[in-house]
Coordinates of C-alpha atoms in Angstrom, one line a residue:
X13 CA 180.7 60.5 35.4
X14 CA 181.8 60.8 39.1
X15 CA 179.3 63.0 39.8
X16 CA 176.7 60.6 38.3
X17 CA 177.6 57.9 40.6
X18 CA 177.8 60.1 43.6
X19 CA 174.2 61.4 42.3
X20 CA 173.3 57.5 41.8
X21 CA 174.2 56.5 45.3
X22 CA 172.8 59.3 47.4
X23 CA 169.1 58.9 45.4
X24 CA 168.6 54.9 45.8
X25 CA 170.3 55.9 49.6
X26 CA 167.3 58.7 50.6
X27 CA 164.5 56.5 48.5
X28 CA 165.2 52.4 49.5
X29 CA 166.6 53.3 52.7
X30 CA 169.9 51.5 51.8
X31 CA 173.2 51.3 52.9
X32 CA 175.5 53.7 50.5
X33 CA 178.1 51.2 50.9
X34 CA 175.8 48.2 49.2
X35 CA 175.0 50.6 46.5
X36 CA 178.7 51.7 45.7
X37 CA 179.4 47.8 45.8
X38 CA 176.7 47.2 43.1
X39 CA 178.1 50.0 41.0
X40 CA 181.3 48.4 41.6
X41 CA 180.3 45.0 40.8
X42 CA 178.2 46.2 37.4
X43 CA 181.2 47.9 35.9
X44 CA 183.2 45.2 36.5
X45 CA 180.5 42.9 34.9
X46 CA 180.6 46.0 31.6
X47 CA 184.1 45.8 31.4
X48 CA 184.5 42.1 30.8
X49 CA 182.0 42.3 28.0
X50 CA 183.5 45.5 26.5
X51 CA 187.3 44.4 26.6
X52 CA 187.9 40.8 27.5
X53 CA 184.9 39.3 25.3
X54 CA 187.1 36.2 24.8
X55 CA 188.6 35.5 28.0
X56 CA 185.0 35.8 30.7
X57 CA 187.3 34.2 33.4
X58 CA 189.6 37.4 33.6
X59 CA 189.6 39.1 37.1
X60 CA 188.9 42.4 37.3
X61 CA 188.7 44.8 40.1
X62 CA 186.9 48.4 40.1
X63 CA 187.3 50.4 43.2
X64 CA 185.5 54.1 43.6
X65 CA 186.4 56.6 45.6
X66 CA 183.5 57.4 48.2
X67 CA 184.5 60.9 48.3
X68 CA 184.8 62.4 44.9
X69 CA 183.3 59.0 42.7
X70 CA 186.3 58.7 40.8
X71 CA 187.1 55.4 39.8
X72 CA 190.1 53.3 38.7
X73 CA 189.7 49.9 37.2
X74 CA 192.8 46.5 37.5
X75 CA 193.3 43.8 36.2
X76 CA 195.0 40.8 39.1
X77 CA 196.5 37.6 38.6
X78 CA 196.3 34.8 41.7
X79 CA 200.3 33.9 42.5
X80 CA 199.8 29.8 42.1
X81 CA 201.6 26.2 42.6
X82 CA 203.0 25.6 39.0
X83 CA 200.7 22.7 39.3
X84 CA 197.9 24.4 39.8
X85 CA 198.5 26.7 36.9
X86 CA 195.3 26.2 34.9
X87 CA 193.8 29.1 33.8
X88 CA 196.1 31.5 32.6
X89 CA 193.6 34.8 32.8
X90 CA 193.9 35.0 35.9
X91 CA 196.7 32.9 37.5
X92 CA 200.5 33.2 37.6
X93 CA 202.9 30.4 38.0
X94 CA 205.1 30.8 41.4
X95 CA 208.2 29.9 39.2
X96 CA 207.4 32.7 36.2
X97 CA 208.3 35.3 39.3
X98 CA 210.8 36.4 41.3
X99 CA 210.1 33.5 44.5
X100 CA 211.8 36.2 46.5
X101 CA 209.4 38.6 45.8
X102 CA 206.0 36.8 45.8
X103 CA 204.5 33.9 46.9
X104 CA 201.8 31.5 46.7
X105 CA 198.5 33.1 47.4
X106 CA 199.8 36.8 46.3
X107 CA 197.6 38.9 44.1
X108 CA 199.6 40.6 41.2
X109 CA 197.7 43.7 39.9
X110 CA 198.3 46.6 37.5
X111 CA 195.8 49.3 36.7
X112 CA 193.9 49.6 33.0
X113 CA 191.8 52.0 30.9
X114 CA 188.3 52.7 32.7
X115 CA 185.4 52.4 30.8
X116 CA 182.8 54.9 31.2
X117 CA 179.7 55.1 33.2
X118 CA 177.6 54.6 29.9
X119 CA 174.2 52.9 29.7
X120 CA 175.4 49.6 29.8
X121 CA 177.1 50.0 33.2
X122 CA 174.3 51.6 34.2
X123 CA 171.8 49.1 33.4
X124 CA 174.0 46.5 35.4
X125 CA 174.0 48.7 38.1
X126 CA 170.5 49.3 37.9
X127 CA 170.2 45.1 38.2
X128 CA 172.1 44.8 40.9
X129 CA 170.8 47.6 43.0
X130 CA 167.2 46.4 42.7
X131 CA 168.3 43.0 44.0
X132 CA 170.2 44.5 46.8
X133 CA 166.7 46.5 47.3
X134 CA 165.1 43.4 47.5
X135 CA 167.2 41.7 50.1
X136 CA 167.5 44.9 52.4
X137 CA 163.4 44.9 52.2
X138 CA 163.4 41.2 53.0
X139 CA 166.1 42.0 55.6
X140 CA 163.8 44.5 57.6
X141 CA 160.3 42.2 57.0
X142 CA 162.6 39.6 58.8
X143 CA 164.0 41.7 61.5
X144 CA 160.2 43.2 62.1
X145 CA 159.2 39.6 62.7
X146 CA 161.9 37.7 63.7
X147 CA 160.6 38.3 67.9
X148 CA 156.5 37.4 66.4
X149 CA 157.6 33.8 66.0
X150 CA 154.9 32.5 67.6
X151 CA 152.4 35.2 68.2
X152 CA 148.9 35.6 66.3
X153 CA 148.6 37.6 63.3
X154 CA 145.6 39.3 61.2
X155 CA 145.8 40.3 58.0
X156 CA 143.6 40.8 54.8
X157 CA 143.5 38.0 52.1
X158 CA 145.3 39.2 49.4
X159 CA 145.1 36.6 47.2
X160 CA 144.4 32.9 46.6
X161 CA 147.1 30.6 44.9
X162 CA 146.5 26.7 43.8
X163 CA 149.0 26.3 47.0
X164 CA 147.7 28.8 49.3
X165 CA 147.0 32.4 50.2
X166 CA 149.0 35.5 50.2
X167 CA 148.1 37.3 53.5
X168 CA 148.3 40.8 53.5
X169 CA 149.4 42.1 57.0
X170 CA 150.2 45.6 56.3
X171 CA 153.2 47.9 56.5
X172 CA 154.1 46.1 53.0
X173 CA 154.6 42.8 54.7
X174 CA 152.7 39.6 53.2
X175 CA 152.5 36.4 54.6
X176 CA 151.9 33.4 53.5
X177 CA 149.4 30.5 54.7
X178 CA 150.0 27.2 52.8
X179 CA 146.8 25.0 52.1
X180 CA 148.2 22.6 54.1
X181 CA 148.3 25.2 57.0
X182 CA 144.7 26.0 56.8
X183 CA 142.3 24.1 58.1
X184 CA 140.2 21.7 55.8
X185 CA 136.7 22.8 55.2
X186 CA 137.2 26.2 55.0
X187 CA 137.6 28.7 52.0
X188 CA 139.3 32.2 52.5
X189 CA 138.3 34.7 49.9
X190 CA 140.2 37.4 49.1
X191 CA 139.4 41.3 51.5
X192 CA 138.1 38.6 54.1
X193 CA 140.2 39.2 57.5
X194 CA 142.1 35.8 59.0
X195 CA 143.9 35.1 62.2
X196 CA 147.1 32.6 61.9
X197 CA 150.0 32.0 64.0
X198 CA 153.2 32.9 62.4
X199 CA 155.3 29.9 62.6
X200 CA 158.4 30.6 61.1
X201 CA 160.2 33.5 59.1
X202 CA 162.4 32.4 56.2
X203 CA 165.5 34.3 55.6
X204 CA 166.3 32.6 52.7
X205 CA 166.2 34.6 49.0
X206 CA 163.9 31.9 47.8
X207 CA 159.8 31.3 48.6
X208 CA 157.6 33.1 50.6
X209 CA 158.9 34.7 53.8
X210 CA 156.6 34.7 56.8
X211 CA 155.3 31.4 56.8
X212 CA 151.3 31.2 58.8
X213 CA 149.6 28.2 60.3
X214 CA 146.1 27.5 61.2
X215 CA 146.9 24.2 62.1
X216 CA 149.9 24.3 64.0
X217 CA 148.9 23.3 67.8
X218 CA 150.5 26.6 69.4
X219 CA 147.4 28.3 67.0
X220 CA 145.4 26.9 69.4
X221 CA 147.4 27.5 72.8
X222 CA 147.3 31.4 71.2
X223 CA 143.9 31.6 71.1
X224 CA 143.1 29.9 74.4
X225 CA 145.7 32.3 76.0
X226 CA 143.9 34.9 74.5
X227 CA 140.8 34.4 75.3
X228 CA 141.5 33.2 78.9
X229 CA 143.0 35.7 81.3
X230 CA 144.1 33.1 83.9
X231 CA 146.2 31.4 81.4
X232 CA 147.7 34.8 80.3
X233 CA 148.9 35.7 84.1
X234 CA 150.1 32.2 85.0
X235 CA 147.7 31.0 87.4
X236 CA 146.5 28.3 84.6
X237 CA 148.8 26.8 82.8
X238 CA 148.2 24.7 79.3
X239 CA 150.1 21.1 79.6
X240 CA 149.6 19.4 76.8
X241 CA 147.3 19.7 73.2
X242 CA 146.9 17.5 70.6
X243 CA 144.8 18.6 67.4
X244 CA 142.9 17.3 64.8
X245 CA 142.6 20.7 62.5
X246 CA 139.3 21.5 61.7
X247 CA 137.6 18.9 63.2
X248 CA 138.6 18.2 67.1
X249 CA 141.2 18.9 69.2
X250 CA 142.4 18.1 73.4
X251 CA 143.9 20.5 75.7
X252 CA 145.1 19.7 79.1
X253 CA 145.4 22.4 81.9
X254 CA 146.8 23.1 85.3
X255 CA 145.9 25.1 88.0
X256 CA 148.6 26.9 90.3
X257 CA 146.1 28.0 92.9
X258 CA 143.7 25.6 94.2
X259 CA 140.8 27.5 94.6
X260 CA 140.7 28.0 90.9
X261 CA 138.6 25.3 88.6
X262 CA 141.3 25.0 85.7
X263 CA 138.1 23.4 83.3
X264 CA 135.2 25.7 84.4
X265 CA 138.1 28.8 83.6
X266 CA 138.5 27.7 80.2
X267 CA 135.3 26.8 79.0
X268 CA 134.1 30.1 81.0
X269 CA 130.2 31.3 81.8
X270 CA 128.2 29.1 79.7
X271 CA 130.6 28.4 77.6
X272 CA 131.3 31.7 76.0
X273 CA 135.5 31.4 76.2
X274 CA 135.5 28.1 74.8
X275 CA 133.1 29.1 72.1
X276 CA 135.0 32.3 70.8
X277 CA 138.3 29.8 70.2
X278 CA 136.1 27.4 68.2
X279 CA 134.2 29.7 66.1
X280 CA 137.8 31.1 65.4
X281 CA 138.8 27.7 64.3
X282 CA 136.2 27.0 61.9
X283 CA 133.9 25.1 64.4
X284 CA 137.1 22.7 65.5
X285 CA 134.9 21.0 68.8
X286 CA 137.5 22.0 71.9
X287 CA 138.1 19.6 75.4
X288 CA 139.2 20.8 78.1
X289 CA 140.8 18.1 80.6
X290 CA 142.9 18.3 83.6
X291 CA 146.3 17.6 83.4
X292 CA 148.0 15.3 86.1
X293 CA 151.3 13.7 86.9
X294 CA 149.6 10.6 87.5
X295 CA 149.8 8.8 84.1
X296 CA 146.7 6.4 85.0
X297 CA 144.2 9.5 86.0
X298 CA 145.6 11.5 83.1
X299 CA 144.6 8.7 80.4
X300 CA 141.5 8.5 82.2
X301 CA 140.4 12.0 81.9
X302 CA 141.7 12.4 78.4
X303 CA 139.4 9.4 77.4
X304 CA 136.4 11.9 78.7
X305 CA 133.3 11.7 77.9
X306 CA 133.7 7.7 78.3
X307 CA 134.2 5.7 81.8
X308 CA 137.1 3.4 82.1
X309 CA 136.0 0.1 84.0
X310 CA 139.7 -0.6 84.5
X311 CA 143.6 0.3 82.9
X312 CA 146.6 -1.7 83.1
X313 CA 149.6 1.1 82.6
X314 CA 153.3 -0.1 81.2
X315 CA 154.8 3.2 81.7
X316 CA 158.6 1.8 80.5
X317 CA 156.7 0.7 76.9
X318 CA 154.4 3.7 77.6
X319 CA 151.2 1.9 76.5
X320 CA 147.9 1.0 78.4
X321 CA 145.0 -1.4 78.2
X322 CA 141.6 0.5 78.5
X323 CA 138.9 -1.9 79.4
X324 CA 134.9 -0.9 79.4
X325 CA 132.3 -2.4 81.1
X326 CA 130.1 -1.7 78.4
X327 CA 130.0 -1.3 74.2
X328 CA 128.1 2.1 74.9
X329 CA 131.3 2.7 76.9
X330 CA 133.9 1.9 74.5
X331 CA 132.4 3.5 71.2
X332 CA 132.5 6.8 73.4
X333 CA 136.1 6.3 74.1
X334 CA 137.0 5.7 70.8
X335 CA 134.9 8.3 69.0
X336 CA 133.9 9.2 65.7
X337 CA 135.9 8.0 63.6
X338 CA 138.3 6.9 66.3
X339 CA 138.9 10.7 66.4
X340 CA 138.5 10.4 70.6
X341 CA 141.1 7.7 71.1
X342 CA 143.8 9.2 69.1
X343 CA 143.8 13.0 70.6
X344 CA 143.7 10.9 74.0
X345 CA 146.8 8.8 72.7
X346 CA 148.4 12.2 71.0
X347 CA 148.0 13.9 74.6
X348 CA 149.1 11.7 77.1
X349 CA 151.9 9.9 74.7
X350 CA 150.7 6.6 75.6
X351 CA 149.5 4.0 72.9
X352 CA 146.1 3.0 74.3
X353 CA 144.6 -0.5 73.2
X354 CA 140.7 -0.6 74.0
X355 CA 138.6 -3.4 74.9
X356 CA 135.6 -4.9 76.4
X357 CA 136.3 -6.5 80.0
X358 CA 135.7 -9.8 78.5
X359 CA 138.4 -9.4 76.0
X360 CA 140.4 -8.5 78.7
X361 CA 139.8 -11.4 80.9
X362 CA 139.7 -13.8 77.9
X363 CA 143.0 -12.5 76.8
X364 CA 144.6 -12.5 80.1
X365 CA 143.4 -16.3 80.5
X366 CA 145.4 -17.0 77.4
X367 CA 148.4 -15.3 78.2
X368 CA 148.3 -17.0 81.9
X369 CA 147.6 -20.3 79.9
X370 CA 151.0 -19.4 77.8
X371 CA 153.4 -18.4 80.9
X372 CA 151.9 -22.3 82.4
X373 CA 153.5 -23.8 79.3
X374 CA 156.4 -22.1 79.4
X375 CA 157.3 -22.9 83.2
X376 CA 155.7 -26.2 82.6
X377 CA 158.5 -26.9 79.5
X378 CA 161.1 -25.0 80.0
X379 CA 161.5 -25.5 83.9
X380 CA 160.9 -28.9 83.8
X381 CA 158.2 -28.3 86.7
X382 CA 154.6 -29.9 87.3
X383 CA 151.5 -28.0 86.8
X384 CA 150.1 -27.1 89.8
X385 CA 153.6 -25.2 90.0
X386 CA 153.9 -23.8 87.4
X387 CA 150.4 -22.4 87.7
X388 CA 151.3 -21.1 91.5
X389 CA 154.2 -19.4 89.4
X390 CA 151.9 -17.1 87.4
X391 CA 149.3 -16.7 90.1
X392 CA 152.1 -15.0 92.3
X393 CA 152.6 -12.7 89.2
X394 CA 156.2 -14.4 87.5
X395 CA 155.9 -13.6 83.4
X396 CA 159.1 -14.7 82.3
X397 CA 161.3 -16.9 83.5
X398 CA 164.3 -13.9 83.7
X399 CA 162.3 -13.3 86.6
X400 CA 162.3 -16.6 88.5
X401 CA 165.7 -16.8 87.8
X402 CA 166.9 -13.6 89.4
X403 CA 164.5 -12.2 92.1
X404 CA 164.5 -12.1 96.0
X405 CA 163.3 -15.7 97.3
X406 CA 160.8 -13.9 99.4
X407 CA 159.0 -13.8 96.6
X408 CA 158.6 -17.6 96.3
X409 CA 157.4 -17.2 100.4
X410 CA 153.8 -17.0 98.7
X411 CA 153.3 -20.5 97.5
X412 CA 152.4 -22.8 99.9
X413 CA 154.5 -26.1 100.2
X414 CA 157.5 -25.0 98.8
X415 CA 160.9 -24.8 100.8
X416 CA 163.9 -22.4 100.0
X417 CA 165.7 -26.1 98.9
X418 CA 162.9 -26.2 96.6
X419 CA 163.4 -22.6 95.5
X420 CA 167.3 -23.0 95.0
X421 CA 166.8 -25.5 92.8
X422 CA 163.9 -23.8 90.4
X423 CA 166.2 -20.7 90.7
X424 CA 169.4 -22.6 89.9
X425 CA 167.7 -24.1 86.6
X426 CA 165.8 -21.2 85.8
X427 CA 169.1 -19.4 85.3
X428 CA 170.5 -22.4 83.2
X429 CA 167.4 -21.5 80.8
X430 CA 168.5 -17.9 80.7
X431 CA 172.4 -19.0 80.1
X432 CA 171.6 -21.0 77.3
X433 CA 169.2 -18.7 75.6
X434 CA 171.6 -16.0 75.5
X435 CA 174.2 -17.9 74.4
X436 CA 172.0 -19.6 71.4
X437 CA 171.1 -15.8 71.0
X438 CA 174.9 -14.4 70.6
X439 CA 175.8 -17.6 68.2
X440 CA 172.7 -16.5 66.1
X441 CA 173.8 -12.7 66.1
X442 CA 174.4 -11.6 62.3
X443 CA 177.0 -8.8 62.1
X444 CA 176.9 -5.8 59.7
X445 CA 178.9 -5.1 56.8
X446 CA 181.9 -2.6 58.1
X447 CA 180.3 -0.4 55.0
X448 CA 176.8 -0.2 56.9
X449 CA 178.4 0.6 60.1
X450 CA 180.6 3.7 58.6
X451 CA 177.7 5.0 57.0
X452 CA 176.4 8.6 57.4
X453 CA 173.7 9.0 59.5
X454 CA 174.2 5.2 61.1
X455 CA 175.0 3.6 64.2
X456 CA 175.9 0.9 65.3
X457 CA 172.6 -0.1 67.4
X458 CA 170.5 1.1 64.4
X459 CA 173.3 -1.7 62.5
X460 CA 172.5 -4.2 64.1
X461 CA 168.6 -4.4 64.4
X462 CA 169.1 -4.1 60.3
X463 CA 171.5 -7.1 60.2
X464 CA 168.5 -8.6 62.4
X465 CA 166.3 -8.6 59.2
X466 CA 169.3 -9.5 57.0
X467 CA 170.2 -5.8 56.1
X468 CA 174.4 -6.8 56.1
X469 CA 175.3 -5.0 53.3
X470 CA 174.9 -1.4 51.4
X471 CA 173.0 -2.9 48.6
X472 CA 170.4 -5.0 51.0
X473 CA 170.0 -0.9 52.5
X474 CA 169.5 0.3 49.2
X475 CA 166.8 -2.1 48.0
X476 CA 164.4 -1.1 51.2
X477 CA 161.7 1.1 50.8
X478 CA 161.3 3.6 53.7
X479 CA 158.2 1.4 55.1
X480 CA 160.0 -1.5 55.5
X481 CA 162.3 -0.2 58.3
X482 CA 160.6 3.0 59.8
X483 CA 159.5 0.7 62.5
X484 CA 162.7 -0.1 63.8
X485 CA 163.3 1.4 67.4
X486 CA 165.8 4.3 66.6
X487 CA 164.5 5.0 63.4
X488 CA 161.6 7.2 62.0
X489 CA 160.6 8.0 58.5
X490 CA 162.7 10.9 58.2
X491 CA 166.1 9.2 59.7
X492 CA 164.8 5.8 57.3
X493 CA 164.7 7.9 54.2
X494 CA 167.8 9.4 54.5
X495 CA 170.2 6.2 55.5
X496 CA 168.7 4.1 52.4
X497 CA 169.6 7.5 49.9
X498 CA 173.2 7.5 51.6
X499 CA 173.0 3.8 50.6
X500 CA 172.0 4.4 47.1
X501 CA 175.0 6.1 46.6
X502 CA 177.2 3.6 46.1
X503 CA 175.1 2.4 43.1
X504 CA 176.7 5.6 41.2
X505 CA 180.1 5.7 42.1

């Protein structure tokens, strides 16, 4: 039988390409498998060890015992009590052994082995797909649709590598039939023993930085360079560039000579309608140039809350921003990172006159000051009364008739507003459980917006749905989802 097995492991060697080692493991690992079944039928939690000699493919077989605590002595097959033996001798964590009768090579070994092996075949092959495109993440691939699942389509990309493109992953309208030829980006290989291995996208956004690096030479050598992108698959899609050398049109280079560049990436993407726009590091220009083909009248930016106000002249103006569908406003929003509220100047002014009307009020009550003041207050640009309270009283220089005694004194009670409001705010602070501040995945700011809403307790987490606290700042879907299960476990303790 030595013979066999050397005979065994140099033929699956030559043919899979594998390691001799892996298969004198498996043949290993299958008689040890045969001998349980053929010796120790009534004790499966026996230990065995087979170990063959790489040389000649002899083999002896042992049985071993683990050296335990006597506490721990729990399964006699294959443990020994510390005080049955000589402490002198042997100690916890020893392996006692002795050598028994080998079974043969038979058919029943070899079938195991046979098991074993193809699995090990399987991972090594896996193995090499993975290391082949491991350094592709990334790139562009074409293959040939092999075939079409309820899920999604095995990709055939030669070299006995398939990939896989998800229906999620394609792009809506269109339909891949199998022999027809498709481009996808490899996004991701999975080493794992489970699913599909190299995972494709047609949606992803670096699909379409890919295809306009492709396509566009300038991009490829550096003197263009692609900012941001933001996608609707299928359907639309934003790209914003940057030039390195001024004497270079980043837009006209993309789109290229009547359009033929910008063309060949959407007929690749299923007719998916392409903007170019030019990147900038001012946020205002940048919103204004994603919100092409429409002309913004005006834009009031909050960059620290990174939203905007977009006001139109016109309602021609402002269904152009928005778009079909709204599909305009949302790429713009998606590319620049800003939320972007639309409206008609008269909105605008009509909401502003409202909001002026409120911050009257509010000096007006709170301040304890007449009108006419408190109206000078918000003409001079004072929102809040944080800020009368706390800046420079040059700033009060503006408002005719008013002397700095004048000005101490709004200051001086301004700041007595503030006082009081925090302190009413810290007596009204609720505090969370010492439970919902250990949790996993919490902390203590996330805590303590929940106690906000009356979340003290585990149980009031574990009776939210993930809608009702996603829009927490801090938290997102994912991160929601995963503090309310960690929640829920207390139910089943």
């Amino acid at each position: 039988m030595s013979r066999e097995i050397l005979t065994v492991v140099e033929t699956v060697s030559n043919e899979k390409g594998l390691n001799p080692e892996d298969i004198f493991e498996a043949i290993e690992q299958a008689l040890v498998v045969s001998t349980k079944k053929k010796v120790y039928t009534e004790q499966p939690e026996v230990a065995i060890r087979v170990a063959i000699d790489r040389k000649t493919g002899d083999y002896d077989t042992y049985r071993y015992w683990t050296v335990v605590a006597d506490e721990d002595h729990e399964m006699p097959a294959c443990q020994l009590a510390i005080s049955d033996l000589d402490e002198n001798e042997w100690k916890i964590g020893d392996i006692k052994e002795e050598q028994i009768e080998s079974i043969e090579f038979g058919r029943i070994a070899a079938t195991q082995a046979k098991q074993v092996i193809i699995q090990k075949i399987r991972e090594a092959e896996r193995a090499l797909v993975a290391d082949a495109f491991e350094a592709r993440v990334g790139e562009l691939i074409t293959g040939e649709v092999k075939k079409q699942s309820r899920d999604g389509y095995v990709i055939d990309l030669g070299d006995n590598a398939e990939g896989y493109l998800a229906k999620d992953q394609a792009l809506p309208r269109e339909i891949l039939r199998p022999k027809s030829r498709v481009t996808a980006l490899l996004h991701q290989v999975n080493r794992d023993g489970r699913g599909s291995q190299l995972l494709l996208s047609r949606t992803h956004k670096d699909m379409l930085v890919e295809l306009m690096t492709k396509e566009v030479p300038e991009i490829s050598e550096g003197i263009i360079e692609i900012r941001d992108v933001a996608r609707l698959p299928g359907l639309r899609a934003k790209i914003s560039v940057k030039t390195n050398d001024h004497r270079i049109d980043p837009v006209g280079a993309c789109i290229g000579m009547r359009g033929t560049r910008i063309q060949a990436v959407q007929q690749e993407l299923d007719g998916e309608r392409v903007d170019v726009v030019v990147w900038s590091d001012d946020p205002a220009q940048y919103i204004i140039s994603a919100l092409e083909p429409a002309d913004v009248s005006s834009l009031v930016l909050d960059e620290d809350a990174k939203t905007a106000d977009i006001i139109f002249a016109t309602n021609d103006q402002l269904a152009r921003a928005i778009g079909s569908q709204g599909q305009n406003v949302r790429l713009a929003s998606d590319l620049t990172g800003y939320k972007l509220n639309m409206m008609l100047e008269s909105e605008y002014l009509e909401r502003q006159a409202s909001e002026s009307q409120g911050y009257i009020d509010l000096f007006y009550e709170r301040l304890e000051v007449d009108r006419d003041l408190a109206e000078a207050l918000v003409e001079i640009g004072f929102t809040s009364i944080e800020e009368v309270a706390y800046v420079p009283v040059e700033t009060f220089h503006d408002i005719e008739g008013l002397d700095d005694e004048a000005i101490a004194t709004i200051q001086e009670r301004a700041k007595e507003v503030v006082i009081a409001d925090e302190l009413e705010k810290q007596k009204n602070i609720k505090e969370p459980s010492a439970e919902l501040l250990a949790l996993e995945d919490m902390t203590t700011e996330i805590a303590y917006k929940l106690a906000e809403r009356d979340i003290i307790t585990l149980d009031d987490l574990a009776e939210q749905a993930v809608f009702d606290i996603e829009d927490i700042e801090g938290l997102d879907s994912e991160l929601a989802g995963k503090i309310i299960m960690n929640a829920r476990k207390s139910w089943f303790e």
